[in-house]
PDB file of C-alpha atoms in Angstrom:
ATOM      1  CA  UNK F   1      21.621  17.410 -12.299  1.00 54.00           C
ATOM      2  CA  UNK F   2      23.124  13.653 -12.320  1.00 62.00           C
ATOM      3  CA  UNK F   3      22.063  13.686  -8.211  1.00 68.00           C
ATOM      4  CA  UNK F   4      18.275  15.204  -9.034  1.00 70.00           C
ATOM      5  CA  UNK F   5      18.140  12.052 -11.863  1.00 75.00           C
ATOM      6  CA  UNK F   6      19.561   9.569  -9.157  1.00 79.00           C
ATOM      7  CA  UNK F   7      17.809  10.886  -6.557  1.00 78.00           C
ATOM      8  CA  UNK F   8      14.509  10.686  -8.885  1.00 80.00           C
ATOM      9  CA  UNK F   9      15.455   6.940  -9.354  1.00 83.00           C
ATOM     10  CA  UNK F  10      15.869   5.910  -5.843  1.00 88.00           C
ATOM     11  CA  UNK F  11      12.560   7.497  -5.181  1.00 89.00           C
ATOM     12  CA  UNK F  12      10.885   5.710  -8.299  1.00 89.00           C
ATOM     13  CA  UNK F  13      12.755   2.302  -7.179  1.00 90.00           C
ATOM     14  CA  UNK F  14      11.312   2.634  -3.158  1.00 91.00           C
ATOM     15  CA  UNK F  15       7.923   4.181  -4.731  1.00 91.00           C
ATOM     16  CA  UNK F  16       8.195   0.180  -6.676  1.00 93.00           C
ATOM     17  CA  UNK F  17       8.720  -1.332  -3.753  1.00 94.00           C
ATOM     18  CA  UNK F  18       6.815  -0.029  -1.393  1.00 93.00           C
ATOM     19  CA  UNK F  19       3.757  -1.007  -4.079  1.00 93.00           C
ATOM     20  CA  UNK F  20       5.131  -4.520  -4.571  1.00 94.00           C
ATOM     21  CA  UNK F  21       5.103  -5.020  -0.648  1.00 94.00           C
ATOM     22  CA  UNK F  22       1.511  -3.414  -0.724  1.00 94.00           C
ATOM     23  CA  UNK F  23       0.270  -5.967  -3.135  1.00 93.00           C
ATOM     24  CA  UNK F  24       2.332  -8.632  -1.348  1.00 94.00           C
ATOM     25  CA  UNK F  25       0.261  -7.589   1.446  1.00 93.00           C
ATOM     26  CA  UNK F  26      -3.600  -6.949   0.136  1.00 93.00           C
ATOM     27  CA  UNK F  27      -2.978 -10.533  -1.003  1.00 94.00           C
ATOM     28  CA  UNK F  28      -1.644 -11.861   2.585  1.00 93.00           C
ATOM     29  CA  UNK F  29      -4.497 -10.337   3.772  1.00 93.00           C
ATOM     30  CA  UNK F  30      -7.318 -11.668   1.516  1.00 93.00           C
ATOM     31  CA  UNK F  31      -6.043 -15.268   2.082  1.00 94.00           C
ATOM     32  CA  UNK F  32      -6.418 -14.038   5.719  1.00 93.00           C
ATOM     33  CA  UNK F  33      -9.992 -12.956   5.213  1.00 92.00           C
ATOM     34  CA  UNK F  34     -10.390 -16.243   3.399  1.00 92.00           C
ATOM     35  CA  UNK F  35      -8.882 -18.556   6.696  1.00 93.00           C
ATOM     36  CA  UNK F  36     -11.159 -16.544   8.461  1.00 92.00           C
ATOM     37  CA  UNK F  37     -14.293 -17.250   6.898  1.00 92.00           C
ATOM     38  CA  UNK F  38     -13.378 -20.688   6.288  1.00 92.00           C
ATOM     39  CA  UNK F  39     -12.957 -21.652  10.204  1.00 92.00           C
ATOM     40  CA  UNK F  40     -16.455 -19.141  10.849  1.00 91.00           C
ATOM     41  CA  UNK F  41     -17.872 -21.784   8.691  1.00 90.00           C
ATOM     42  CA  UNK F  42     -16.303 -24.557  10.395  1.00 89.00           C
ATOM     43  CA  UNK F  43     -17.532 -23.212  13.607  1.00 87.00           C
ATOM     44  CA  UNK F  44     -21.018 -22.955  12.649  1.00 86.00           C
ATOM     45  CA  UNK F  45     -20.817 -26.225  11.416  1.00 83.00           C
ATOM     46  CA  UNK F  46     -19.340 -27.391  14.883  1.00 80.00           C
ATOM     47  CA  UNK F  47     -22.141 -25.442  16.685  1.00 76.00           C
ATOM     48  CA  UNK F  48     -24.919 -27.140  14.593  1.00 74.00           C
ATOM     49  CA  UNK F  49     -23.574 -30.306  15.026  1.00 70.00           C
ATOM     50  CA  UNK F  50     -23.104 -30.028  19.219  1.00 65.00           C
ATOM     51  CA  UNK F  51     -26.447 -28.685  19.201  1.00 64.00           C
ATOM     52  CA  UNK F  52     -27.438 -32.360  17.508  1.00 61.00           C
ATOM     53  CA  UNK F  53     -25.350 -34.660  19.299  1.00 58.00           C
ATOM     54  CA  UNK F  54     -26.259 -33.413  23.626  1.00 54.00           C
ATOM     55  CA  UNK F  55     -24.168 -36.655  24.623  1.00 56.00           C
ATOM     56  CA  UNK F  56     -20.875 -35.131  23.342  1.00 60.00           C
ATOM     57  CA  UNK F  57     -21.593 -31.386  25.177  1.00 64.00           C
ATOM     58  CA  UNK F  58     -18.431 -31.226  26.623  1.00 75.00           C
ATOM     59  CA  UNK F  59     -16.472 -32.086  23.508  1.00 75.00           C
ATOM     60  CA  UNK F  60     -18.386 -29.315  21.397  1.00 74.00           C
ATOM     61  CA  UNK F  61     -17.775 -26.386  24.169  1.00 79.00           C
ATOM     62  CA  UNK F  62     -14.012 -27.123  23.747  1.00 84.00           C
ATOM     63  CA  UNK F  63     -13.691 -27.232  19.872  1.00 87.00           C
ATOM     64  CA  UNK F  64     -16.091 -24.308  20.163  1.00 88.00           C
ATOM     65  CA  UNK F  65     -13.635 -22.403  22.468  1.00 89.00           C
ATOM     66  CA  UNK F  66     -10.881 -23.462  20.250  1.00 91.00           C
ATOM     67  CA  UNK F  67     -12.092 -22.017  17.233  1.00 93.00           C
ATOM     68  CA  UNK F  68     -13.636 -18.823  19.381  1.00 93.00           C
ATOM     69  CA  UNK F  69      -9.747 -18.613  20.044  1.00 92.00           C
ATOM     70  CA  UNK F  70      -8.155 -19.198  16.862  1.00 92.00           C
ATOM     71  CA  UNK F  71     -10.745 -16.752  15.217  1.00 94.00           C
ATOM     72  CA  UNK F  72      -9.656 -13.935  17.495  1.00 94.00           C
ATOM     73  CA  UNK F  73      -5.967 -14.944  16.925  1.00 93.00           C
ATOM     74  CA  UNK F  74      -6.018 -14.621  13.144  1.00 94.00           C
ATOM     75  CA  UNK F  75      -8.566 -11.814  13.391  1.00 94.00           C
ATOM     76  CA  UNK F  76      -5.867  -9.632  15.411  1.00 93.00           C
ATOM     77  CA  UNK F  77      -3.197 -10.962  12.715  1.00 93.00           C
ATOM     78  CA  UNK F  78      -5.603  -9.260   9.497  1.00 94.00           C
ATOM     79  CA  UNK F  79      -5.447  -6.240  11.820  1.00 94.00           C
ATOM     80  CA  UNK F  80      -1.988  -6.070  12.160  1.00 94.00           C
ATOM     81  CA  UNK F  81      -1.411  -6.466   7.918  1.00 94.00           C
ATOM     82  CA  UNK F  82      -4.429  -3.960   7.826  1.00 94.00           C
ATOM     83  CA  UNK F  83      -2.174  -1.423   9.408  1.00 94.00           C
ATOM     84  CA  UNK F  84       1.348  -2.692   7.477  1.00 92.00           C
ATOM     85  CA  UNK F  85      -0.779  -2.362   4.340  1.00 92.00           C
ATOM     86  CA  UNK F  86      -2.334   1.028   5.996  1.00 93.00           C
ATOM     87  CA  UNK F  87       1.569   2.644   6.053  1.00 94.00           C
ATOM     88  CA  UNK F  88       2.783   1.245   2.972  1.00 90.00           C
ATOM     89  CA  UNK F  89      -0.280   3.550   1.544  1.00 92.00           C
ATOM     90  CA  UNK F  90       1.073   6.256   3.298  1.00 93.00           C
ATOM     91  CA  UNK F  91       4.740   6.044   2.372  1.00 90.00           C
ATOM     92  CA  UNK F  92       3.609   5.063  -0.816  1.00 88.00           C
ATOM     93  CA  UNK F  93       1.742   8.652  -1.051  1.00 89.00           C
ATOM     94  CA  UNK F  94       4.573  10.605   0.121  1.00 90.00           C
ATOM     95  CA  UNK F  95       7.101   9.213  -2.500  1.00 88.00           C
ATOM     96  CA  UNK F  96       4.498   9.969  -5.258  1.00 87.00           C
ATOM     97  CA  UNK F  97       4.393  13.368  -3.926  1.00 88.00           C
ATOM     98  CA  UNK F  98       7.824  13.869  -3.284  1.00 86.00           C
ATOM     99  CA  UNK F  99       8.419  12.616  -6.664  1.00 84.00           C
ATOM    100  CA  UNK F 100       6.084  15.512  -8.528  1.00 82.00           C
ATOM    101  CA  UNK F 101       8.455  17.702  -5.940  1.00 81.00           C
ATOM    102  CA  UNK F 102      11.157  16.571  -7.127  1.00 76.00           C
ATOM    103  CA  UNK F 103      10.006  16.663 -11.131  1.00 72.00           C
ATOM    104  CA  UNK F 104       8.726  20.112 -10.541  1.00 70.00           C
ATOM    105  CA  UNK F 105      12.318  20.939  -8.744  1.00 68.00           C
ATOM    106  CA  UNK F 106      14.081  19.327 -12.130  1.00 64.00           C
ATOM    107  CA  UNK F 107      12.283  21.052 -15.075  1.00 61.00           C
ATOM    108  CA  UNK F 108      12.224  24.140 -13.558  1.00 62.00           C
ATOM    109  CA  UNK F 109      15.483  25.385 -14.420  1.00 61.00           C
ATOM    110  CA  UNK F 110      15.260  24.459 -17.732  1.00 62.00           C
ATOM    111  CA  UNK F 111      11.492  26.304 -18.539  1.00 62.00           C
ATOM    112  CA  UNK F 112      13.434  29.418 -16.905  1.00 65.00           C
ATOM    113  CA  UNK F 113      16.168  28.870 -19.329  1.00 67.00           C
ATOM    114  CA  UNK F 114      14.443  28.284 -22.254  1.00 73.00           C
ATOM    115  CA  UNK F 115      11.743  31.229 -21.778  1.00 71.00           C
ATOM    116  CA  UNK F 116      15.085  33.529 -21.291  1.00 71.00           C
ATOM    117  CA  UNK F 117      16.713  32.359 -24.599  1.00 78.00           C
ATOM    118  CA  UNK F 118      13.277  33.199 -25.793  1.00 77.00           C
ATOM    119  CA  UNK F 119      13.210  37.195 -24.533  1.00 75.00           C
ATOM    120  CA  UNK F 120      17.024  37.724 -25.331  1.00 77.00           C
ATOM    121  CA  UNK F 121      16.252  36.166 -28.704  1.00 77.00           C
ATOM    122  CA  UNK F 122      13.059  38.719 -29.238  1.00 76.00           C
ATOM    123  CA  UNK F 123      15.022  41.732 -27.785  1.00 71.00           C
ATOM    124  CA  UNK F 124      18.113  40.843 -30.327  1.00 74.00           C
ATOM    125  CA  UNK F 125      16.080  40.373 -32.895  1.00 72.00           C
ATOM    126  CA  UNK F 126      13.930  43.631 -32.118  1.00 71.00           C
ATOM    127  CA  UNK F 127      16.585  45.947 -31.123  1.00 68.00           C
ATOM    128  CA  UNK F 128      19.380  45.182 -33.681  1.00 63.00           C
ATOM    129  CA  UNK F 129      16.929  44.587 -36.920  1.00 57.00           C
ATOM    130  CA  UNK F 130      18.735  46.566 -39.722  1.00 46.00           C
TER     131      UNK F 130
END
């Protein structure tokens, strides 16, 4: 019984921290999102700006390349906390379930227990009433 309440524990403590790490990441990943969006804008800004100015052509393809690169960079780093965040869900699910295994495993026993006190107490009380 003192392993089934440890055991319960250490599955309620990784269950925590598997859903701290999760938040940790949604978060990483909306300031991601954010980066993102903020050098899109940046680009289009770059892009209007090149299409203004013809004399500095040259100049404009390059930052344009460099953001076109940067973009696909960070956009390959959301996907790889998309999938970290994608497992953690996972794992997080199979600790919840295990856990309702494990609570199901726990009470058990004592619902069988109880519910025989309860017969022998009937039969006693049936068969030996004077």
């Amino acid at each position: 019984m003192d392993d089934d309440s440890s055991d319960e524990l250490s599955v309620n403590d990784k269950l925590r921290q598997l859903t701290d790490e999760n938040s940790r990441l949604y978060k990483l990943l909306a300031e991601k999102d954010l980066e993102i969006k903020r050098i899109q804008n940046k680009f289009e800004n770059e892009k209007t700006l090149s299409s203004i100015n013809l004399n500095s052509g040259d100049a404009a393809a390059m930052k344009i390349i460099e953001l076109s690169k940067k973009i696909r960079e960070q956009t390959s780093e959301i996907e790889v906390e998309r999938n970290k965040v994608r497992q953690l869900q996972k794992k997080c699910s199979e600790h919840e379930r295990q856990m309702q295994s494990n609570k199901k495993e726990f009470l058990s026993p004592e619902i069988e227990k109880t519910e025989l006190e309860l017969k022998v107490n009937v039969y006693l009380k049936f068969n030996f009433n004077f």
